[in-house]
XYZ file of C-alpha atoms in Angstrom:
640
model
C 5.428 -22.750 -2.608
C 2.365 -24.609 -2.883
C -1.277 -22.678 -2.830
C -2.979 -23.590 0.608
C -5.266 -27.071 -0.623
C -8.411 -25.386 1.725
C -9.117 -23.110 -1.618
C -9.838 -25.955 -3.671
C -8.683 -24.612 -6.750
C -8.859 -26.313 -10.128
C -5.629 -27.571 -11.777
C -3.651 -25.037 -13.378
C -3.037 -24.061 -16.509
C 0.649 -23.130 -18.223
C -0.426 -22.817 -21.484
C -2.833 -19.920 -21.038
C -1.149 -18.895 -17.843
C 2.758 -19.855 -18.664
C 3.735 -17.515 -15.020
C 0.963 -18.144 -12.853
C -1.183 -20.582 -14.174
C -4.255 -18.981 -13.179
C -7.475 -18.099 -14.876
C -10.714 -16.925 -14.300
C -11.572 -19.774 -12.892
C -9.274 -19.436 -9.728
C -10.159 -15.953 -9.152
C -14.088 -17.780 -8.731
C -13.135 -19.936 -7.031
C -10.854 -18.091 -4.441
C -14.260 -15.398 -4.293
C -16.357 -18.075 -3.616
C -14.251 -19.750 -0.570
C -13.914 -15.956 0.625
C -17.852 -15.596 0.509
C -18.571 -19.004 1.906
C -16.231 -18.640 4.854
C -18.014 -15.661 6.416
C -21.412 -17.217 6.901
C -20.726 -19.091 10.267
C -20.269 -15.468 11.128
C -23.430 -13.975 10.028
C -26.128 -12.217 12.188
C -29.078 -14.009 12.268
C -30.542 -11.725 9.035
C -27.082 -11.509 7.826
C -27.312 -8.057 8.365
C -23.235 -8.278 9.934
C -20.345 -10.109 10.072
C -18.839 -10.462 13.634
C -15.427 -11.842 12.554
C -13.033 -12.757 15.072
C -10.110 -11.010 15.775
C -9.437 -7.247 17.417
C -12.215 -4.767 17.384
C -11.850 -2.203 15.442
C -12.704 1.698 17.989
C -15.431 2.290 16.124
C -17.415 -0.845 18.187
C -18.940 -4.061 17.353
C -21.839 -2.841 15.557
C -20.251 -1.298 13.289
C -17.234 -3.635 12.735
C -20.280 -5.786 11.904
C -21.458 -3.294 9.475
C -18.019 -3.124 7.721
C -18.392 -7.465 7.725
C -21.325 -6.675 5.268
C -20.493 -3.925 3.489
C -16.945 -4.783 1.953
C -17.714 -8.512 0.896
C -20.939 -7.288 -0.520
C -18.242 -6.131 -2.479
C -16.684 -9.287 -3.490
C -20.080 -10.866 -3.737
C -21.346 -7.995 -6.406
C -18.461 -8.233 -8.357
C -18.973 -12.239 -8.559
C -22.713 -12.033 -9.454
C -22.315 -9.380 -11.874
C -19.717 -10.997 -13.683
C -21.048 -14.230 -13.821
C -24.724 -12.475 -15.433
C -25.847 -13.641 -11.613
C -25.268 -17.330 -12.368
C -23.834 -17.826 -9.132
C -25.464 -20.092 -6.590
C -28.941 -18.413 -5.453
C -27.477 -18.880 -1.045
C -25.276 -16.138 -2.093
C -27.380 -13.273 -3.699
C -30.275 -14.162 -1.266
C -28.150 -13.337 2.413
C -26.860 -10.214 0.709
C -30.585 -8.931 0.231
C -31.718 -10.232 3.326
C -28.704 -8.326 4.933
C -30.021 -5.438 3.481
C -33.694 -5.351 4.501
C -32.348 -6.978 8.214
C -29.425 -4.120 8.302
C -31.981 -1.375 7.375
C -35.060 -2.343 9.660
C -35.013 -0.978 13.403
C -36.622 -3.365 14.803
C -34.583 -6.054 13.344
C -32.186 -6.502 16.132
C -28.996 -5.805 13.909
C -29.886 -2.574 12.363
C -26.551 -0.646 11.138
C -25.585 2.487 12.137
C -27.158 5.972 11.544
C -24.709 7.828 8.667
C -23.481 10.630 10.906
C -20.994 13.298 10.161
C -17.190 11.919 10.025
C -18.682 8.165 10.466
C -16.857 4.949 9.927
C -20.305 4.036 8.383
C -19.687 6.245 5.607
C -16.949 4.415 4.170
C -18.553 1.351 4.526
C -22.103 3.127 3.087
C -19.970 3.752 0.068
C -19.233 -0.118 -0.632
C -22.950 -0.712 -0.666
C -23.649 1.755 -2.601
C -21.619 0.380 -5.313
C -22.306 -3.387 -4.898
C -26.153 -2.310 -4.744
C -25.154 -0.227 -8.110
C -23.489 -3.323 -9.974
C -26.365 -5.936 -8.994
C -28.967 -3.939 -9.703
C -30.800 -6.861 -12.075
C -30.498 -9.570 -9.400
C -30.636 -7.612 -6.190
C -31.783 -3.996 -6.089
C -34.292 -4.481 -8.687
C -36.304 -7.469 -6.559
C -36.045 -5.765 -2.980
C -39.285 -5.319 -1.864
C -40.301 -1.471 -2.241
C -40.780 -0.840 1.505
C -36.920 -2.344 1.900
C -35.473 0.100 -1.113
C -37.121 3.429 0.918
C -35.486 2.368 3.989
C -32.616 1.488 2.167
C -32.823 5.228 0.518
C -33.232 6.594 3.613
C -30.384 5.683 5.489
C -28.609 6.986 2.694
C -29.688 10.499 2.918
C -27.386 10.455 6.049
C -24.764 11.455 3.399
C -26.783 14.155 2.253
C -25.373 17.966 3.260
C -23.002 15.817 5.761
C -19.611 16.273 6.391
C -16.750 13.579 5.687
C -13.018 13.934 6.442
C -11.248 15.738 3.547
C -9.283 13.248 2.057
C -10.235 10.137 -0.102
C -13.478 10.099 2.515
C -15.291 13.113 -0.023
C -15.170 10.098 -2.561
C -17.605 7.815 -0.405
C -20.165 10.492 -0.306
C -19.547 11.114 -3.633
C -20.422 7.418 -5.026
C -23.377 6.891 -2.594
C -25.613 10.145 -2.847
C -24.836 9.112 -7.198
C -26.885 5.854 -6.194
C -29.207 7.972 -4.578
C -29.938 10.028 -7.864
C -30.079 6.883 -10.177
C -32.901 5.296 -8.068
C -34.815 8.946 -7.837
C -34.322 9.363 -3.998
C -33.143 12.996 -2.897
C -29.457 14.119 -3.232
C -27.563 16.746 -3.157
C -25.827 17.952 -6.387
C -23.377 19.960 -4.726
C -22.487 17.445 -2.557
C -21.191 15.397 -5.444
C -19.685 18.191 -7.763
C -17.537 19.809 -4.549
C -16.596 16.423 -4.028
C -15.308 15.973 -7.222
C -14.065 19.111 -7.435
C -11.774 18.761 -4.199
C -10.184 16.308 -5.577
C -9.244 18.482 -8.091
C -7.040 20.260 -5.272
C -4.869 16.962 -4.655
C -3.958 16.083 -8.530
C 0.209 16.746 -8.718
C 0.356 15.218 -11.978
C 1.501 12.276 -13.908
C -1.205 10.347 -12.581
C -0.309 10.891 -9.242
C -2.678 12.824 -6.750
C -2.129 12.916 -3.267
C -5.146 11.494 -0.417
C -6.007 14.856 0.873
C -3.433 17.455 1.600
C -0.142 17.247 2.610
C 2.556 14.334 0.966
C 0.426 11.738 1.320
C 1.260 9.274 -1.282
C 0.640 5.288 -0.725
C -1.602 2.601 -2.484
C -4.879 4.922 -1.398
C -3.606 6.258 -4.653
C -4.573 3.539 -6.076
C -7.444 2.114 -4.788
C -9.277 4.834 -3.532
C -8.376 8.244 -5.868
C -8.569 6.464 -9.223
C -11.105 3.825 -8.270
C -14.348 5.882 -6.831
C -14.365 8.258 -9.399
C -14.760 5.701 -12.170
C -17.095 3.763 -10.134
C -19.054 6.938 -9.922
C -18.712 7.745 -13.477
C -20.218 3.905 -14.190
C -23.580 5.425 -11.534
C -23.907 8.462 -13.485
C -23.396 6.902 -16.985
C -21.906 8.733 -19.756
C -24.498 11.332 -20.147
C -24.433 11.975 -16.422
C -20.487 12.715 -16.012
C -20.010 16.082 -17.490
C -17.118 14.849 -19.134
C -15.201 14.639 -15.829
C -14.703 10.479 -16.841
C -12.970 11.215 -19.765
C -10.088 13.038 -17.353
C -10.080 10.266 -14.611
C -9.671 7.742 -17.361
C -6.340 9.698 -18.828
C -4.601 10.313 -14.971
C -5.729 6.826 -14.652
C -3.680 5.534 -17.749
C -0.578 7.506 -16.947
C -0.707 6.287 -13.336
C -0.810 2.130 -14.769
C 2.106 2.991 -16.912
C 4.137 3.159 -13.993
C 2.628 1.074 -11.693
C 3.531 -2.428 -12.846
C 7.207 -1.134 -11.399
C 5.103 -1.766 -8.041
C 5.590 -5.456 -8.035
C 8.109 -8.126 -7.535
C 8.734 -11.176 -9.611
C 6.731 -13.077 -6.944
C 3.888 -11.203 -7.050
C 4.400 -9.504 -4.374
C 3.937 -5.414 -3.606
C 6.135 -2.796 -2.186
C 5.441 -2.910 0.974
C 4.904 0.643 1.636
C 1.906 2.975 3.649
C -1.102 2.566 5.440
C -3.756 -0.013 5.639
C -1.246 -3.228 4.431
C -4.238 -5.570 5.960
C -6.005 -4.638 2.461
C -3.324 -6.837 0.848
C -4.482 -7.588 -2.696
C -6.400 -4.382 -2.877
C -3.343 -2.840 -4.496
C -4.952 -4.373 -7.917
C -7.823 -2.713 -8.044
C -6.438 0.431 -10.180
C -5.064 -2.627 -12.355
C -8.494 -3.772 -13.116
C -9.955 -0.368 -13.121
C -7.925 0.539 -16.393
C -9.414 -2.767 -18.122
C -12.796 -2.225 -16.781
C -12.588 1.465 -17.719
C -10.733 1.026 -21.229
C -8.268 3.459 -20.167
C -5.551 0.849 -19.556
C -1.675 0.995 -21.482
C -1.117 -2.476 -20.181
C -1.566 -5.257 -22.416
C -4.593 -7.427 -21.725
C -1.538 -10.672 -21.143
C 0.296 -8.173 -18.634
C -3.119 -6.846 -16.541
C -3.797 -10.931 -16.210
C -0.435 -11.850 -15.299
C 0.405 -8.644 -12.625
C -2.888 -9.563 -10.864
C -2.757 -13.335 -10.874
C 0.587 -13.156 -9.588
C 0.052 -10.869 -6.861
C -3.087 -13.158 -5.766
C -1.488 -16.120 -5.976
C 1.594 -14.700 -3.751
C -0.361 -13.870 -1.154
C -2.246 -17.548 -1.768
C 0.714 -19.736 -1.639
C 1.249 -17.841 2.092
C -1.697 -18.633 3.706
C -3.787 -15.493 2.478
C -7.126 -16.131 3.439
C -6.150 -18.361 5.851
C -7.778 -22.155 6.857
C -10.986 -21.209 7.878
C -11.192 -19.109 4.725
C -10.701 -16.017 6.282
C -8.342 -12.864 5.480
C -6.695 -11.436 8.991
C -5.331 -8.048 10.035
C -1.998 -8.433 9.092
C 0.123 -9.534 5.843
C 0.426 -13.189 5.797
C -0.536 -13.892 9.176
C -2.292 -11.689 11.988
C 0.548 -8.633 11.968
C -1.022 -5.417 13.921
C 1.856 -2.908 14.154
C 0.547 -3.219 10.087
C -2.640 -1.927 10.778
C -4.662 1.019 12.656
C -6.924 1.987 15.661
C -9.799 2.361 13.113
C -8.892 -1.209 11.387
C -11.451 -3.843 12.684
C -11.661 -7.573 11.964
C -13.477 -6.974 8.785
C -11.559 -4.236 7.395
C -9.271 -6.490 5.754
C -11.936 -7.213 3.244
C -11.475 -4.391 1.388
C -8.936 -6.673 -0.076
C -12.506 -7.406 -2.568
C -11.348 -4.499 -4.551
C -8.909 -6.667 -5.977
C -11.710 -8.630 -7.263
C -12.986 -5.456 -9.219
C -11.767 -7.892 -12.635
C -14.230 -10.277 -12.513
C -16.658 -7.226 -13.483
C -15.301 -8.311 -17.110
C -16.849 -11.108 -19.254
C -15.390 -14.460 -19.438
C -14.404 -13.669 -23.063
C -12.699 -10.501 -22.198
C -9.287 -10.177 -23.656
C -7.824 -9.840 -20.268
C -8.865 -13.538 -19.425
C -8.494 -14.838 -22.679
C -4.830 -13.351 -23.606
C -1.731 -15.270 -22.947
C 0.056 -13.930 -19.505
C 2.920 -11.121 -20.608
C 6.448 -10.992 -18.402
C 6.058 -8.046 -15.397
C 8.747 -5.433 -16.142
C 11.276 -7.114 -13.513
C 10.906 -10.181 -15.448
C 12.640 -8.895 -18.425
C 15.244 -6.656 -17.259
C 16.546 -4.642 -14.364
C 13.907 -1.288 -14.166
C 14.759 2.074 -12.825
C 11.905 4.782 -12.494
C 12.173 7.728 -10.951
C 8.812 9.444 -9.686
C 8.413 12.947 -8.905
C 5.669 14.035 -7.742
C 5.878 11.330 -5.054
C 9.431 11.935 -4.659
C 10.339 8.300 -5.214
C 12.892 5.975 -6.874
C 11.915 2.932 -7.986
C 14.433 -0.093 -9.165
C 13.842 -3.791 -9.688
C 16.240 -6.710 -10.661
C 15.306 -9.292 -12.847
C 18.254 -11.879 -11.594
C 16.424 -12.059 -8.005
C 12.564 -10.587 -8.888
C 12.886 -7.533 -5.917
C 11.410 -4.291 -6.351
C 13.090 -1.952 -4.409
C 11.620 1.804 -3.429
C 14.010 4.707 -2.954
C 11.940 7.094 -0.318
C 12.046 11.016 -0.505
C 8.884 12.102 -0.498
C 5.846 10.909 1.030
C 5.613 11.232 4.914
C 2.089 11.565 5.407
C 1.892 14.472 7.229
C -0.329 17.727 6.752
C 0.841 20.533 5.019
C 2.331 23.220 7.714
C 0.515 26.363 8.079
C 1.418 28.850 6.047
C 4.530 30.763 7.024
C 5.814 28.530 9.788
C 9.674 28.377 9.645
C 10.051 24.736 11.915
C 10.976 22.421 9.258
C 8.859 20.053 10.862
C 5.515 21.913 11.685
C 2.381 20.675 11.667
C 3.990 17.289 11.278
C 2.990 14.285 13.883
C 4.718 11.007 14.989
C 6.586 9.582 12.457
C 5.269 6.420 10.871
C 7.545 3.288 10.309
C 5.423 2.867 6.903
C 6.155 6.845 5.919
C 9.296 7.720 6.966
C 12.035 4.872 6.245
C 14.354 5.896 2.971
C 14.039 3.059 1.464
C 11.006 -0.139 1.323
C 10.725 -3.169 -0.876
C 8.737 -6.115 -2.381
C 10.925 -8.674 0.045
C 10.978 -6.687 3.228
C 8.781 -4.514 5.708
C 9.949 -2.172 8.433
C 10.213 -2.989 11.677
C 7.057 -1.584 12.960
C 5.903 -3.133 16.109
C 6.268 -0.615 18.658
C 9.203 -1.724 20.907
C 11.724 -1.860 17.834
C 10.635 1.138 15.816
C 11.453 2.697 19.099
C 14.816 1.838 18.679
C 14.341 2.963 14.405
C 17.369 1.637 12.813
C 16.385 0.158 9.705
C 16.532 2.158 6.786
C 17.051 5.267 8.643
C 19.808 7.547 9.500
C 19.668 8.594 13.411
C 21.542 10.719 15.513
C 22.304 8.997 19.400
C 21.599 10.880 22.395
C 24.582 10.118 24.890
C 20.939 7.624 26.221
C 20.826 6.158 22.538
C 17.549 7.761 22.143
C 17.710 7.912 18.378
C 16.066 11.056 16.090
C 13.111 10.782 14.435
C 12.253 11.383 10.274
C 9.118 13.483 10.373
C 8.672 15.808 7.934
C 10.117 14.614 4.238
C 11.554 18.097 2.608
C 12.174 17.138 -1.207
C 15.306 18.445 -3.436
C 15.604 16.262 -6.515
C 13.834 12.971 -7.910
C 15.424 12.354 -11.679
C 16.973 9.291 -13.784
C 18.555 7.066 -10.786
C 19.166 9.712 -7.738
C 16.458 11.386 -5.367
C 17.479 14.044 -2.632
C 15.767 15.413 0.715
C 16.374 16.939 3.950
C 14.917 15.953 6.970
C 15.245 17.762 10.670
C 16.918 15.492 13.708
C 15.793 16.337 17.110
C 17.494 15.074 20.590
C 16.173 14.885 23.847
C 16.655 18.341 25.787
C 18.174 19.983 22.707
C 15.889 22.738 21.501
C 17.953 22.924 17.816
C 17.029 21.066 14.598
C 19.766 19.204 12.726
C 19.488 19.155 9.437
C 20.553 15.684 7.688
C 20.847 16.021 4.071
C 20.107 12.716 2.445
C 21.318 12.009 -1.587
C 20.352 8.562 -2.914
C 22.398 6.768 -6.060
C 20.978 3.894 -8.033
C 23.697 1.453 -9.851
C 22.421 -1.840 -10.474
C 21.153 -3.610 -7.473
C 22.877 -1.235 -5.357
C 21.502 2.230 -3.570
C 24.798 4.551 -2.284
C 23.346 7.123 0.176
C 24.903 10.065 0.606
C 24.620 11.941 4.391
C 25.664 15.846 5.204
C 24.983 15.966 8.700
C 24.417 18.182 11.193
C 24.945 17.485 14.543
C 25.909 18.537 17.999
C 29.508 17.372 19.782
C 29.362 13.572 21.318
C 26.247 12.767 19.198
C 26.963 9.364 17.402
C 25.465 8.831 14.020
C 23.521 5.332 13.019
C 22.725 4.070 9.646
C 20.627 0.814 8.739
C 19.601 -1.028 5.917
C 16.952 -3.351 5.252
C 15.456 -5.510 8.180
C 15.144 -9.239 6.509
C 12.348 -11.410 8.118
C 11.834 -14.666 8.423
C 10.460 -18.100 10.282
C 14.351 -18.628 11.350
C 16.682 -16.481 12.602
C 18.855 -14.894 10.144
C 22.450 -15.351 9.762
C 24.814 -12.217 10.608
C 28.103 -11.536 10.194
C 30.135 -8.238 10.316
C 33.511 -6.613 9.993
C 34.612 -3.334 10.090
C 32.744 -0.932 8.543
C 30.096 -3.824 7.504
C 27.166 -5.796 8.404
C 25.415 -8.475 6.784
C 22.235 -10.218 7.507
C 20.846 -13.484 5.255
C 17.345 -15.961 5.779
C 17.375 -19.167 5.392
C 16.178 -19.020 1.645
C 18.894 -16.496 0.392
C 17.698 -12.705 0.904
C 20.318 -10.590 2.354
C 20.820 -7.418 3.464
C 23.868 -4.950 3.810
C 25.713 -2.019 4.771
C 29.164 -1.156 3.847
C 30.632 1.828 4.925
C 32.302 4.120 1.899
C 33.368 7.245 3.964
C 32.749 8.750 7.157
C 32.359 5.631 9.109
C 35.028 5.272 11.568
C 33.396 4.301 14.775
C 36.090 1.877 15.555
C 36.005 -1.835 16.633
C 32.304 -1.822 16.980
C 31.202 0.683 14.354
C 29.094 -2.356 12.681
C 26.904 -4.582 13.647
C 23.409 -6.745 13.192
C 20.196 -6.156 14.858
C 18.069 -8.202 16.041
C 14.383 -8.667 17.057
C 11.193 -11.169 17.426
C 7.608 -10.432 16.281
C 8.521 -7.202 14.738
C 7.982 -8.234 11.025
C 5.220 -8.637 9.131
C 7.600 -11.080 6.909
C 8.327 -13.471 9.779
C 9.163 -13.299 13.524
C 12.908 -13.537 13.307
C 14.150 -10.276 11.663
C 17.362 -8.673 11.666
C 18.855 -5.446 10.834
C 22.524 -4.840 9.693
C 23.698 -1.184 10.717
C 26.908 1.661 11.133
C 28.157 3.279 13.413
C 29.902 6.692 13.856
C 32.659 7.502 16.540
C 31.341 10.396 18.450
C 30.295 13.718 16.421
C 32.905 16.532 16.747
C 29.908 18.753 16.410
C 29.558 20.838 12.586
C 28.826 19.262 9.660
C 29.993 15.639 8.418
C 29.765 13.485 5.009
C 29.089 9.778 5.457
C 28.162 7.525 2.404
C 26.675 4.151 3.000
C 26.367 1.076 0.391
C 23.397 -0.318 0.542
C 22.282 -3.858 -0.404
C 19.198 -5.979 -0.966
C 19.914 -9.193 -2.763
C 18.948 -12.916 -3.387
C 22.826 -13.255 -4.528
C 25.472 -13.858 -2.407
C 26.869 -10.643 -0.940
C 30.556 -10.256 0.118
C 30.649 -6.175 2.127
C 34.482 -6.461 2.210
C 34.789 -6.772 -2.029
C 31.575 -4.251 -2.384
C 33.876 -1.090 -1.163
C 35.968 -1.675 -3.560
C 33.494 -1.316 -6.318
C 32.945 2.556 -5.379
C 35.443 4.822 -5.436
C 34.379 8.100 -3.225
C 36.120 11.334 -4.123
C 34.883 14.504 -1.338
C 35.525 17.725 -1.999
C 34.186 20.370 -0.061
C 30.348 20.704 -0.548
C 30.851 17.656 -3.310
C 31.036 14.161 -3.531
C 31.883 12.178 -6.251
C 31.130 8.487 -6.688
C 33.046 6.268 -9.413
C 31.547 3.232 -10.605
C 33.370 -0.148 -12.526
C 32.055 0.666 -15.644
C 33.122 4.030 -15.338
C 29.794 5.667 -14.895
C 30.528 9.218 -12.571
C 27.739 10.536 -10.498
C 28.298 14.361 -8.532
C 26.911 14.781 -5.514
C-alpha cells in the first residue's frame, strides 16, 4: 500500500528506516497535517473544535471542548519537542483557545468541571499540554487569563471522578495546579494514586478500575498519567512513587511488542478502537521515562510501523481528519460517550516527539518486531491471555480467557454471572487478532457466531459470554468457564472452554452443558474485506478467504456430527471495522441429548493456503472420560 499523498510526507528513508522508512520527520509532518486540518473547524477564539461527524451525549459544547483539549495534545508534544520552533499560527490559537475557552463572556466558554464530568477527562489533557509548553505558552498568558485558567481547575478540587482510570485525570490536573501555586488538594492526588494501588495484579499488568478489565487503557491511561504526573511533580515532588511506575512500566513493554502484527497493525481488542494509534503511547512512555527494555531501533520501528499502517489506510483521512471508527467511520467500534473529537486522543501516540531530534530512538537503525523473526507464543496471566504470532504471514493472534469487562460481583453471590452486564463483542469473543475484528454492529453480534461457542434455542436465539471465570493461562494453553443462558430456561450451563497453541493453529476444547434439543455453534474468525469473501465447506468444515489471501477456518476434531449441514459460512455487510464484506466460517451440532458433551474445534487464521479436509488429520484426539488428549505431527502430547 501506498501512504495517502494528502500527508505530504518527505521521501523515505531505508537506510535509517530499513522496515518503515520513517523518521522523525514523518511523525512532523503527519502532526502538522493533523493540527492544520482542524482549523476550518475552530470557534471563532479557537476555544473548540466542532468536528463533523456524530455527537458525542455529552453535547456540542463539550464535544467542542474535547476538539481543544486532546490536539492541544498533539500540538504540545510538537512545540515542546521542536524547543517551540514550530510555526508561531500554531502556538498562538492554542493560547487564544485558552483565554477564549476560559472567559464567560466569550461566547465559547467550556464547561464548568463538575462531579463525574466528561470535562474532566478532557481538563486532564490540558493540564498536561499546558504542563509541557510551559516556556512558549503558559509562561506568556496574560496573568488575568492564568487565574481564570486556575480557576476552572479547582473544579477538580475535593470532586468526585468515576473510579477507574478517571482518578488519574484529577490526579495530573490538581499536580498543575500545585506547580503554578494555585490551591489543591493533597489528598486528592495521594488517594488517587493510592487507588490505583488497588488495581495492580502484577507483571505490569493492572486492571482500569475493578473487575477484569484489561484492554489498551492499560496502556495508555494506567502507565501513562502517572508518569506524566511524576514529570509535574518533578523528582523531588514524587515520593518515590515514579521509581515504581517506571519498573511495572518496563515489565509491561517487555511483553507488549507481542501486541503487534508485521504490518503494524494492533490486536484489535477492547474499548475505545477510534483512539487507533494511541496504543503507542506506553511505547514512548518507556523512552521518555528511561524505563524502557526495548531497544531504541525496536521503540522506532514498533511505532513507525503501527503509524504508517494506519497511514497507508486512509488514517487521518483527506481532509486531514481522524474519524470514529478504524480505517473509515466504523461506530459499532465506538461508544455513547465517544464524540467527533474523541478520536484525537489518538495524539498520545505522538507522546515521542517529546524526545530530542538526537535521541537514540530517532537516531538508531529500526530493529525486527518479535513476529518478524520468529513465530512468538506468550502466555499472560494476570489478563488471562494467550498470545501467538507467525512470522511466515506477520498475524498476531490473541487467545481470550480473561478480560470481560465486567465489575467484580458482590461478595458472596453464587450466579456465576452476577453483577455482570451485556456482553461486549470487544470483551467476550475467545479469540481476537491483528488481521480481524468482531462482528460488532448490532444486527450480527445479535446473531454472535464468531469466535464464540453458543448454545441454540429451538428459535436460534444463541447464549451469551458474560462473565469470563479463569482456570489456567501457562506456556501455550489458557482455560475458563463461562455460564450459557436460554430464553425461558431459568438454569446456567456451564461451557468449559480449554485452548491449545501449535504453530499457527488454536485447538479448543468444549465440555458442555446443555439441556435436550439445544444445538451447539462454534465460529472462528470473521475475515473482512472491500469484496466478498470466498467460502467453501464440507463436512465438518468451513472456510472463508479475501481477496488478498487471509483465511479463516473451522474443522471439526470430535463432537461435531450435525449432519449434512453441520458447517457452514456466514455472512454479513457493514459489520466490520476491516471492510463491509465479512464472513464467518462456523459448526454445527446435531441436537443436544441433554448432559454433558466434548467437542474440539481446529481453529485457523492464515495468509497460507488452508485445506480443512488435510488439517484433521494433523490432530489426533484421544477422549477419555473427564480427559482429552491431543497428538500432534511432531509428536508433541498435550492433556486436557
Amino acid at each position: 500500500m501506498s501512504v495517502a499523498p494528502h500527508l505530504h510526507l518527505p521521501p523515505t528513508d531505508r537506510l535509517l528506516s530499513s522496515r518503515t522508512g520513517w523518521t522523525r520527520a514523518h511523525w512532523e509532518a503527519t502532526a502538522d497535517r493533523m493540527l492544520d486540518a482542524l482549523t476550518p473547524y475552530a470557534t471563532p477564539g479557537f476555544a473548540q473544535y466542532r468536528l463533523p461527524g456524530r455527537n458525542s451525549w455529552s453535547g456540542v459544547v463539550s464535544d467542542g471542548l474535547e476538539g481543544f483539549a486532546r490536539s492541544f495534545l498533539l500540538a504540545a508534544f510538537r512545540i515542546a519537542g521542536a524547543g517551540g520552533a514550530v510555526d508561531p499560527a500554531l502556538t498562538e490559537r492554542y493560547a487564544a483557545g485558552l483565554a477564549a475557552g476560559t472567559d464567560p463572556a466569550s461566547g465559547e466558554a467550556w464547561p464548568r468541571l463538575t462531579d463525574c464530568s466528561q470535562q474532566l477527562v478532557e481538563a486532564a489533557s490540558v493540564a498536561i499540554a499546558l504542563h509541557e509548553t510551559r516556556p512558549w505558552i503558559w509562561d506568556r498568558l496574560d496573568a488575568r487569563v492564568q487565574e481564570r485558567i486556575a480557576d476552572w481547575f479547582s473544579g477538580f478540587v475535593g470532586g468526585r471522578t468515576w473510579d477507574n482510570n478517571w482518578r488519574l485525570f484529577q490526579v495530573v490536573s490538581e499536580q498543575f495546579l500545585a506547580s503554578v501555586g494555585a490551591p489543591y488538594s493533597k489528598s486528592d492526588i495521594e488517594g488517587g494514586l493510592d487507588r490505583i494501588e488497588d488495581w495492580y495484579v502484577g507483571d505490569g499488568w493492572y486492571t482500569d478500575g475493578s473487575g477484569r478489565n484489561f484492554d489498551y487503557y492499560i496502556g495508555w491511561a494506567m502507565h501513562l498519567y502517572p508518569l506524566l504526573w511524576a514529570r509535574i511533580a518533578g523528582p523531588d515532588g514524587d515520593g518515590g512513587r515514579a521509581a515504581v511506575y517506571r519498573e511495572r512500566l518496563s515489565r509491561f513493554l517487555e511483553d507488549y511488542p507481542g501486541f503487534f502484527g508485521a504490518d503494524g497493525a494492533p490486536v484489535h481488542q477492547g474499548r475505545s478502537l477510534c483512539y487507533r494509534f494511541a496504543a503507542l503511547a506506553p511505547v514512548w512512555m518507556g523512552a521518555v521515562a528511561d524505563c524502557t527494555p526495548l531497544a531504541p531501533g525496536l521503540t522506532r520501528r514498533l511505532a513507525s510501523g503501527t503509524l504508517r499502517h494506519f497511514a497507508e489506510r486512509g488514517v487521518p483521512d483527506e481532509r486531514g481528519l481522524l474519524t470514529l471508527g478504524w480505517y473509515d467511520t466504523f461506530l459499532p467500534t465506538t461508544q455513547p460517550y465517544s464524540g467527533p473529537a474523541s478520536p484525537y486522543w489518538a495524539s498520545k501516540g505522538f507522546l515521542g516527539l517529546l524526545l530530542p531530534a538526537d535521541h537514540e530512538v530517532w537516531t538508531a537503525r529500526e530493529l525486527p518486531l518479535p513476529v518478524e523473526e520468529s513465530d512468538t507464543c506468550t502466555a499472560l496471566p494476570a489478563p488471562g491471555w494467550l498470545l501467538h504470532g507467525t512470522r511466515h504471514d506477520g498475524i498476531v493472534r490473541l487467545v481470550n480467557h480473561g478480560s470481560d469487562h465486567h465489575p467484580l460481583p458482590a461478595a458472596g453471590d453464587t450466579d456465576p454471572d452476577a453483577g455482570a452486564a451485556d456482553d461486549d463483542p470487544h470483551y467476550a469473543k475467545l479469540a481476537y487478532s491483528t488481521a480481524t475484528a468482531p462482528e460488532s454492529a448490532p444486527h450480527a453480534f445479535a446473531r454472535n457466531i464468531d469466535n464464540h461457542l453458543a448454545l441454540l434455542a429451538p428459535d436460534g436465539t444463541p447464549s451469551r459470554r458474560r462473565r469470563i471465570h479463569p482456570v489456567r493461562c501457562e506456556d501455550r494453553v489458557a482455560a475458563s468457564w463461562s455460564a450459557a443462558r436460554l430464553p425461558g430456561d431459568e438454569h446456567a450451563y456451564r461451557i468449559e472452554t480449554t485452548s491449545v497453541l501449535h504453530g499457527p493453529w488454536e485447538i479448543r476444547v468444549h465440555r458442555v452443558e446443555a439441556p435436550e434439543g439445544a444445538v451447539v455453534r462454534e465460529g472462528g474468525h470473521a475475515v473482512a474485506h472491500r469484496t466478498s469473501p470466498f467460502a467453501a465447506s464440507g463436512p465438518g468444515w468451513a472456510l472463508a478467504r479475501t481477496a488478498d489471501g487471509l483465511s479463516s477456518a473451522v474443522v471439526g476434531l470430535y463432537g461435531w456430527d450435525g449432519g449434512p449441514e453441520d458447517a457452514e459460512v456466514a455472512r454479513d455487510v457493514e459489520s466490520n471495522a476491516y471492510g463491509p464484506h465479512s464472513a464467518v466460517p462456523y459448526l454445527r451440532s446435531a441436537p443436544h441429548p441433554g448432559g454433558r458433551s466434548v467437542h474440539v474445534t481446529l481453529v485457523v487464521l492464515s495468509r497460507d493456503s488452508v485445506h480443512p479436509e488435510a488439517l484433521r488429520s494433523a490432530v489426533r484426539v484421544r477422549v477419555a472420560g473427564d480427559s482429552v488428549t491431543l497428538g500432534f505431527l511432531d509428536g508433541r502430547t498435550v492433556e486436557v
